[in-house]
PDB file of C-alpha atoms and ligand atoms in Angstrom:
ATOM      1  CA  MET A   1    -154.326  14.010 -52.383  1.00 95.00           C
ATOM      2  CA  SER A   2    -151.471  16.329 -51.569  1.00 97.00           C
ATOM      3  CA  TYR A   3    -147.911  16.788 -52.928  1.00 98.00           C
ATOM      4  CA  LEU A   4    -144.803  18.906 -52.313  1.00 97.00           C
ATOM      5  CA  ASN A   5    -145.180  18.827 -48.494  1.00 97.00           C
ATOM      6  CA  GLY A   6    -148.884  19.703 -48.686  1.00 97.00           C
ATOM      7  CA  ARG A   7    -148.324  22.797 -50.864  1.00 98.00           C
ATOM      8  CA  VAL A   8    -150.149  21.293 -53.889  1.00 98.00           C
ATOM      9  CA  GLU A   9    -153.497  19.574 -53.483  1.00 98.00           C
ATOM     10  CA  ILE A  10    -155.469  17.773 -56.218  1.00 98.00           C
ATOM     11  CA  ILE A  11    -159.179  17.677 -55.534  1.00 98.00           C
ATOM     12  CA  GLU A  12    -162.391  16.877 -57.395  1.00 98.00           C
ATOM     13  CA  GLY A  13    -165.092  19.490 -57.005  1.00 98.00           C
ATOM     14  CA  ASP A  14    -166.674  22.840 -57.878  1.00 98.00           C
ATOM     15  CA  ILE A  15    -164.151  25.673 -57.725  1.00 99.00           C
ATOM     16  CA  THR A  16    -166.855  28.220 -56.841  1.00 99.00           C
ATOM     17  CA  LYS A  17    -167.277  26.548 -53.440  1.00 99.00           C
ATOM     18  CA  LEU A  18    -163.649  26.929 -52.322  1.00 99.00           C
ATOM     19  CA  GLU A  19    -162.696  29.217 -49.445  1.00 98.00           C
ATOM     20  CA  VAL A  20    -159.295  30.366 -50.639  1.00 99.00           C
ATOM     21  CA  ASP A  21    -157.595  33.684 -51.203  1.00 99.00           C
ATOM     22  CA  ALA A  22    -158.162  33.419 -54.980  1.00 99.00           C
ATOM     23  CA  ILE A  23    -159.811  31.107 -57.493  1.00 99.00           C
ATOM     24  CA  VAL A  24    -158.611  31.304 -61.066  1.00 99.00           C
ATOM     25  CA  ASN A  25    -161.136  31.809 -63.824  1.00 99.00           C
ATOM     26  CA  ALA A  26    -160.594  30.294 -67.270  1.00 99.00           C
ATOM     27  CA  ALA A  27    -161.977  33.398 -68.997  1.00 99.00           C
ATOM     28  CA  ASN A  28    -162.023  34.741 -72.525  1.00 98.00           C
ATOM     29  CA  LYS A  29    -160.336  37.950 -73.748  1.00 98.00           C
ATOM     30  CA  SER A  30    -163.378  40.072 -73.116  1.00 98.00           C
ATOM     31  CA  LEU A  31    -163.538  39.170 -69.402  1.00 98.00           C
ATOM     32  CA  LEU A  32    -167.284  39.630 -69.691  1.00 98.00           C
ATOM     33  CA  GLY A  33    -168.271  36.108 -68.812  1.00 98.00           C
ATOM     34  CA  GLY A  34    -169.126  32.992 -70.813  1.00 98.00           C
ATOM     35  CA  GLY A  35    -169.898  29.348 -70.287  1.00 98.00           C
ATOM     36  CA  GLY A  36    -168.084  26.582 -68.350  1.00 98.00           C
ATOM     37  CA  VAL A  37    -166.192  27.597 -65.254  1.00 99.00           C
ATOM     38  CA  ASP A  38    -166.385  31.276 -66.256  1.00 99.00           C
ATOM     39  CA  GLY A  39    -170.191  31.175 -66.251  1.00 98.00           C
ATOM     40  CA  ALA A  40    -170.247  29.307 -62.921  1.00 99.00           C
ATOM     41  CA  ILE A  41    -167.923  31.867 -61.316  1.00 99.00           C
ATOM     42  CA  HIS A  42    -169.947  34.867 -62.530  1.00 99.00           C
ATOM     43  CA  ARG A  43    -173.215  33.280 -61.376  1.00 98.00           C
ATOM     44  CA  ALA A  44    -171.840  32.495 -57.957  1.00 99.00           C
ATOM     45  CA  ALA A  45    -170.060  35.859 -57.489  1.00 99.00           C
ATOM     46  CA  GLY A  46    -173.076  37.912 -58.569  1.00 98.00           C
ATOM     47  CA  PRO A  47    -173.455  40.885 -60.913  1.00 98.00           C
ATOM     48  CA  GLU A  48    -170.838  43.012 -59.124  1.00 98.00           C
ATOM     49  CA  LEU A  49    -168.166  40.845 -60.662  1.00 99.00           C
ATOM     50  CA  LEU A  50    -169.234  41.784 -64.184  1.00 98.00           C
ATOM     51  CA  GLU A  51    -169.333  45.433 -63.117  1.00 98.00           C
ATOM     52  CA  GLU A  52    -165.693  45.198 -62.132  1.00 99.00           C
ATOM     53  CA  THR A  53    -164.495  43.159 -65.122  1.00 98.00           C
ATOM     54  CA  ARG A  54    -166.071  45.723 -67.451  1.00 98.00           C
ATOM     55  CA  THR A  55    -163.569  48.283 -66.179  1.00 98.00           C
ATOM     56  CA  LEU A  56    -160.529  46.072 -66.960  1.00 98.00           C
ATOM     57  CA  GLY A  57    -160.342  46.463 -70.770  1.00 98.00           C
ATOM     58  CA  GLY A  58    -160.170  42.714 -71.434  1.00 98.00           C
ATOM     59  CA  CYS A  59    -157.116  40.478 -71.160  1.00 98.00           C
ATOM     60  CA  GLU A  60    -154.621  38.922 -73.642  1.00 98.00           C
ATOM     61  CA  THR A  61    -154.105  35.203 -73.950  1.00 99.00           C
ATOM     62  CA  GLY A  62    -151.694  34.042 -71.276  1.00 99.00           C
ATOM     63  CA  GLU A  63    -152.095  37.155 -69.158  1.00 99.00           C
ATOM     64  CA  ALA A  64    -153.969  37.562 -65.859  1.00 99.00           C
ATOM     65  CA  LYS A  65    -156.014  40.218 -64.037  1.00 99.00           C
ATOM     66  CA  ILE A  66    -157.421  40.246 -60.505  1.00 99.00           C
ATOM     67  CA  THR A  67    -160.794  41.265 -59.100  1.00 99.00           C
ATOM     68  CA  LYS A  68    -162.635  40.857 -55.874  1.00 99.00           C
ATOM     69  CA  GLY A  69    -164.610  37.681 -55.216  1.00 99.00           C
ATOM     70  CA  TYR A  70    -167.881  39.398 -54.210  1.00 99.00           C
ATOM     71  CA  ARG A  71    -170.420  36.681 -53.164  1.00 98.00           C
ATOM     72  CA  LEU A  72    -167.931  33.853 -53.600  1.00 99.00           C
ATOM     73  CA  PRO A  73    -166.288  32.246 -50.582  1.00 98.00           C
ATOM     74  CA  ALA A  74    -163.022  33.081 -52.301  1.00 99.00           C
ATOM     75  CA  LYS A  75    -161.652  36.584 -51.588  1.00 99.00           C
ATOM     76  CA  HIS A  76    -160.494  37.216 -55.179  1.00 99.00           C
ATOM     77  CA  VAL A  77    -160.774  35.954 -58.671  1.00 99.00           C
ATOM     78  CA  ILE A  78    -157.765  35.875 -60.949  1.00 99.00           C
ATOM     79  CA  HIS A  79    -158.963  35.933 -64.504  1.00 99.00           C
ATOM     80  CA  THR A  80    -156.664  34.403 -67.047  1.00 99.00           C
ATOM     81  CA  VAL A  81    -157.228  33.634 -70.728  1.00 99.00           C
ATOM     82  CA  GLY A  82    -156.051  30.220 -71.932  1.00 99.00           C
ATOM     83  CA  PRO A  83    -155.127  29.520 -75.578  1.00 99.00           C
ATOM     84  CA  VAL A  84    -157.632  28.027 -77.951  1.00 98.00           C
ATOM     85  CA  TRP A  85    -156.213  24.668 -79.124  1.00 98.00           C
ATOM     86  CA  HIS A  86    -155.323  24.738 -82.844  1.00 98.00           C
ATOM     87  CA  GLY A  87    -153.318  21.488 -83.008  1.00 98.00           C
ATOM     88  CA  GLY A  88    -150.224  22.478 -81.008  1.00 98.00           C
ATOM     89  CA  GLU A  89    -148.307  24.561 -83.528  1.00 98.00           C
ATOM     90  CA  LYS A  90    -149.621  27.969 -82.448  1.00 98.00           C
ATOM     91  CA  ASN A  91    -147.577  28.325 -79.289  1.00 98.00           C
ATOM     92  CA  GLU A  92    -150.382  26.855 -77.246  1.00 98.00           C
ATOM     93  CA  ASP A  93    -148.034  25.147 -74.725  1.00 99.00           C
ATOM     94  CA  GLU A  94    -146.138  28.358 -73.899  1.00 98.00           C
ATOM     95  CA  LEU A  95    -149.339  30.401 -73.721  1.00 99.00           C
ATOM     96  CA  LEU A  96    -150.911  27.892 -71.311  1.00 99.00           C
ATOM     97  CA  ALA A  97    -147.780  27.902 -69.183  1.00 99.00           C
ATOM     98  CA  ASN A  98    -147.955  31.671 -69.104  1.00 99.00           C
ATOM     99  CA  CYS A  99    -151.476  31.467 -67.652  1.00 99.00           C
ATOM    100  CA  TYR A 100    -150.180  29.528 -64.659  1.00 99.00           C
ATOM    101  CA  ARG A 101    -147.057  31.590 -64.175  1.00 98.00           C
ATOM    102  CA  ASN A 102    -148.817  35.010 -64.495  1.00 99.00           C
ATOM    103  CA  SER A 103    -151.690  33.926 -62.201  1.00 99.00           C
ATOM    104  CA  LEU A 104    -149.298  32.787 -59.499  1.00 99.00           C
ATOM    105  CA  LYS A 105    -147.201  35.930 -59.964  1.00 98.00           C
ATOM    106  CA  LEU A 106    -150.308  38.097 -59.523  1.00 98.00           C
ATOM    107  CA  ALA A 107    -151.241  36.153 -56.369  1.00 98.00           C
ATOM    108  CA  VAL A 108    -147.842  36.819 -54.864  1.00 98.00           C
ATOM    109  CA  GLU A 109    -147.956  40.502 -55.794  1.00 98.00           C
ATOM    110  CA  ASN A 110    -151.266  40.789 -53.958  1.00 98.00           C
ATOM    111  CA  GLY A 111    -150.023  38.913 -50.854  1.00 98.00           C
ATOM    112  CA  LEU A 112    -152.260  35.890 -51.465  1.00 98.00           C
ATOM    113  CA  LYS A 113    -151.369  32.548 -49.876  1.00 98.00           C
ATOM    114  CA  THR A 114    -153.925  30.087 -51.208  1.00 98.00           C
ATOM    115  CA  ILE A 115    -155.017  29.776 -54.823  1.00 99.00           C
ATOM    116  CA  ALA A 116    -157.142  27.256 -56.705  1.00 99.00           C
ATOM    117  CA  PHE A 117    -156.955  26.559 -60.486  1.00 99.00           C
ATOM    118  CA  PRO A 118    -159.380  24.846 -62.842  1.00 99.00           C
ATOM    119  CA  ALA A 119    -157.996  22.915 -65.844  1.00 99.00           C
ATOM    120  CA  ILE A 120    -157.561  26.025 -68.011  1.00 99.00           C
ATOM    121  CA  SER A 121    -158.280  25.629 -71.766  1.00 99.00           C
ATOM    122  CA  THR A 122    -159.317  21.945 -71.525  1.00 99.00           C
ATOM    123  CA  GLY A 123    -163.067  22.561 -71.921  1.00 98.00           C
ATOM    124  CA  ALA A 124    -164.482  24.801 -74.629  1.00 98.00           C
ATOM    125  CA  TYR A 125    -160.963  25.694 -75.820  1.00 99.00           C
ATOM    126  CA  GLY A 126    -160.128  22.081 -76.602  1.00 98.00           C
ATOM    127  CA  PHE A 127    -156.598  21.721 -75.180  1.00 99.00           C
ATOM    128  CA  PRO A 128    -155.856  17.981 -74.722  1.00 98.00           C
ATOM    129  CA  ILE A 129    -156.264  17.282 -71.029  1.00 98.00           C
ATOM    130  CA  GLU A 130    -153.131  15.179 -70.399  1.00 98.00           C
ATOM    131  CA  ARG A 131    -150.867  17.650 -72.153  1.00 98.00           C
ATOM    132  CA  ALA A 132    -152.494  20.582 -70.315  1.00 99.00           C
ATOM    133  CA  THR A 133    -152.186  18.811 -66.969  1.00 99.00           C
ATOM    134  CA  ARG A 134    -148.507  18.198 -67.410  1.00 98.00           C
ATOM    135  CA  ILE A 135    -147.920  21.873 -68.270  1.00 99.00           C
ATOM    136  CA  ALA A 136    -150.046  23.044 -65.303  1.00 99.00           C
ATOM    137  CA  LEU A 137    -148.224  20.813 -62.775  1.00 98.00           C
ATOM    138  CA  GLU A 138    -144.751  21.596 -64.139  1.00 98.00           C
ATOM    139  CA  GLN A 139    -145.399  25.330 -63.947  1.00 98.00           C
ATOM    140  CA  ILE A 140    -146.831  25.137 -60.466  1.00 98.00           C
ATOM    141  CA  ARG A 141    -143.850  23.053 -59.275  1.00 98.00           C
ATOM    142  CA  ALA A 142    -141.351  25.394 -60.836  1.00 98.00           C
ATOM    143  CA  PHE A 143    -143.033  28.443 -59.296  1.00 98.00           C
ATOM    144  CA  LEU A 144    -143.213  26.962 -55.817  1.00 98.00           C
ATOM    145  CA  GLU A 145    -139.593  25.991 -55.979  1.00 98.00           C
ATOM    146  CA  LYS A 146    -138.645  29.670 -56.276  1.00 98.00           C
ATOM    147  CA  ASP A 147    -141.387  31.204 -54.128  1.00 97.00           C
ATOM    148  CA  ASP A 148    -142.024  30.565 -50.486  1.00 96.00           C
ATOM    149  CA  SER A 149    -145.005  32.910 -49.937  1.00 98.00           C
ATOM    150  CA  ILE A 150    -147.705  30.758 -51.528  1.00 98.00           C
ATOM    151  CA  GLN A 151    -148.845  28.191 -48.971  1.00 98.00           C
ATOM    152  CA  ARG A 152    -151.267  26.113 -51.027  1.00 98.00           C
ATOM    153  CA  VAL A 153    -152.156  25.590 -54.652  1.00 98.00           C
ATOM    154  CA  ILE A 154    -155.298  23.576 -55.273  1.00 98.00           C
ATOM    155  CA  CYS A 155    -155.922  21.922 -58.632  1.00 98.00           C
ATOM    156  CA  CYS A 156    -159.708  21.674 -58.730  1.00 99.00           C
ATOM    157  CA  CYS A 157    -160.759  18.962 -61.163  1.00 98.00           C
ATOM    158  CA  PHE A 158    -164.320  18.945 -62.441  1.00 98.00           C
ATOM    159  CA  GLY A 159    -165.252  15.283 -62.598  1.00 98.00           C
ATOM    160  CA  LYS A 160    -163.629  11.990 -61.733  1.00 98.00           C
ATOM    161  CA  ARG A 161    -161.942  11.482 -65.121  1.00 98.00           C
ATOM    162  CA  ASP A 162    -159.943  14.741 -64.883  1.00 98.00           C
ATOM    163  CA  TYR A 163    -159.193  14.031 -61.235  1.00 98.00           C
ATOM    164  CA  GLU A 164    -157.670  10.638 -62.112  1.00 98.00           C
ATOM    165  CA  ILE A 165    -155.578  12.140 -64.894  1.00 98.00           C
ATOM    166  CA  TYR A 166    -154.293  14.853 -62.562  1.00 98.00           C
ATOM    167  CA  ARG A 167    -153.462  12.293 -59.891  1.00 98.00           C
ATOM    168  CA  ARG A 168    -151.591  10.054 -62.360  1.00 98.00           C
ATOM    169  CA  ILE A 169    -149.561  12.921 -63.789  1.00 98.00           C
ATOM    170  CA  ALA A 170    -148.928  14.472 -60.355  1.00 98.00           C
ATOM    171  CA  ASP A 171    -147.472  11.189 -59.188  1.00 98.00           C
ATOM    172  CA  GLU A 172    -144.936  11.632 -61.935  1.00 98.00           C
ATOM    173  CA  VAL A 173    -144.327  15.388 -61.946  1.00 98.00           C
ATOM    174  CA  LEU A 174    -144.658  16.258 -58.239  1.00 98.00           C
ATOM    175  CA  THR A 175    -142.913  13.372 -56.524  1.00 94.00           C
TER     176      THR A 175
HETATM  177  N1  AR6 B 201    -165.369  24.122 -61.083  1.00 72.73           N
HETATM  178  C1  AR6 B 201    -164.196  23.667 -61.582  1.00 72.73           C
HETATM  179  N2  AR6 B 201    -163.967  23.377 -62.851  1.00 72.73           N
HETATM  180  C2  AR6 B 201    -164.982  23.558 -63.730  1.00 72.73           C
HETATM  181  C3  AR6 B 201    -166.214  24.068 -63.324  1.00 72.73           C
HETATM  182  C4  AR6 B 201    -166.421  24.361 -61.947  1.00 72.73           C
HETATM  183  N3  AR6 B 201    -167.576  24.861 -61.434  1.00 72.73           N
HETATM  184  N4  AR6 B 201    -167.044  24.194 -64.436  1.00 72.73           N
HETATM  185  C5  AR6 B 201    -166.319  23.710 -65.491  1.00 72.73           C
HETATM  186  N5  AR6 B 201    -165.085  23.348 -65.050  1.00 72.73           N
HETATM  187  P1  AR6 B 201    -163.975  25.758 -69.709  1.00 72.73           P
HETATM  188  P2  AR6 B 201    -161.782  26.823 -71.328  1.00 72.73           P
HETATM  189  C6  AR6 B 201    -163.968  22.811 -65.819  1.00 72.73           C
HETATM  190  O1  AR6 B 201    -164.702  25.369 -70.890  1.00 72.73           O
HETATM  191  O2  AR6 B 201    -161.571  25.524 -72.013  1.00 72.73           O
HETATM  192  C7  AR6 B 201    -165.887  29.924 -71.392  1.00 72.73           C
HETATM  193  O3  AR6 B 201    -167.086  30.129 -72.111  1.00 72.73           O
HETATM  194  C8  AR6 B 201    -164.201  22.090 -67.121  1.00 72.73           C
HETATM  195  O4  AR6 B 201    -164.715  20.804 -66.920  1.00 72.73           O
HETATM  196  O5  AR6 B 201    -164.697  26.370 -68.574  1.00 72.73           O
HETATM  197  O6  AR6 B 201    -160.543  27.591 -70.825  1.00 72.73           O
HETATM  198  C9  AR6 B 201    -165.013  31.150 -71.336  1.00 72.73           C
HETATM  199  O7  AR6 B 201    -165.784  32.363 -71.314  1.00 72.73           O
HETATM  200  C10 AR6 B 201    -162.809  22.102 -67.744  1.00 72.73           C
HETATM  201  O8  AR6 B 201    -162.072  21.064 -67.137  1.00 72.73           O
HETATM  202  O9  AR6 B 201    -162.755  26.771 -70.079  1.00 72.73           O
HETATM  203  C11 AR6 B 201    -164.214  31.072 -72.622  1.00 72.73           C
HETATM  204  O10 AR6 B 201    -164.896  31.575 -73.700  1.00 72.73           O
HETATM  205  C12 AR6 B 201    -162.221  23.460 -67.250  1.00 72.73           C
HETATM  206  O11 AR6 B 201    -163.092  23.905 -66.200  1.00 72.73           O
HETATM  207  C13 AR6 B 201    -163.984  29.554 -72.749  1.00 72.73           C
HETATM  208  O12 AR6 B 201    -165.101  28.966 -72.048  1.00 72.73           O
HETATM  209  C14 AR6 B 201    -162.098  24.523 -68.309  1.00 72.73           C
HETATM  210  O13 AR6 B 201    -163.204  24.444 -69.216  1.00 72.73           O
HETATM  211  C15 AR6 B 201    -162.742  29.096 -72.088  1.00 72.73           C
HETATM  212  O14 AR6 B 201    -162.510  27.764 -72.384  1.00 72.73           O
END
């Protein structure tokens, strides 16, 4: 399903399969891999990805760093570190918003036109999915309103339940 004149697409699927300029990784501060989408991206990209992330010196929560995509169909990986959910009083909303803003900013700085996001922080880090989805879609909309270089942002939902939540909130936030 697409929104904002086709510039935002909500899909259900595996982000490691997407042929885009960059996929975003929901990483941890070490940038040395982990479980969830991070593990899937490192497995699909191959060991060269870890070789490159080892040189980056980690990443702070809400910040983003870029690498090549290696064996992925995506040309690059933008690694961002979402906040761990502690109940909502630890600046989690702002830190999650920063992940989306800084990832999109890095994409623009690198001349990238198409980017796909997973639902950052909503797995192992425990951020409530509906609250995270609203923040994600609001940040994407606000960014695209100011930028005209990004052609397409894909929200890649892992599973039907997340897809349906994204669709429902997108109908509200993006129309
Ligand atoms: N494609 C798209 N989305 C996926 C995929 C996939 N192949 N696999 C999982 N997801 P999580 P977090 C979804 O836990 O909460 C790692 O160990 C998943 O269903 O991957 O930010 C890191 O190293 C969920 O909707 O990331 C960190 O230590 C979303 O991706 C920690 O987990 C995010 O879930 C980060 O936790």
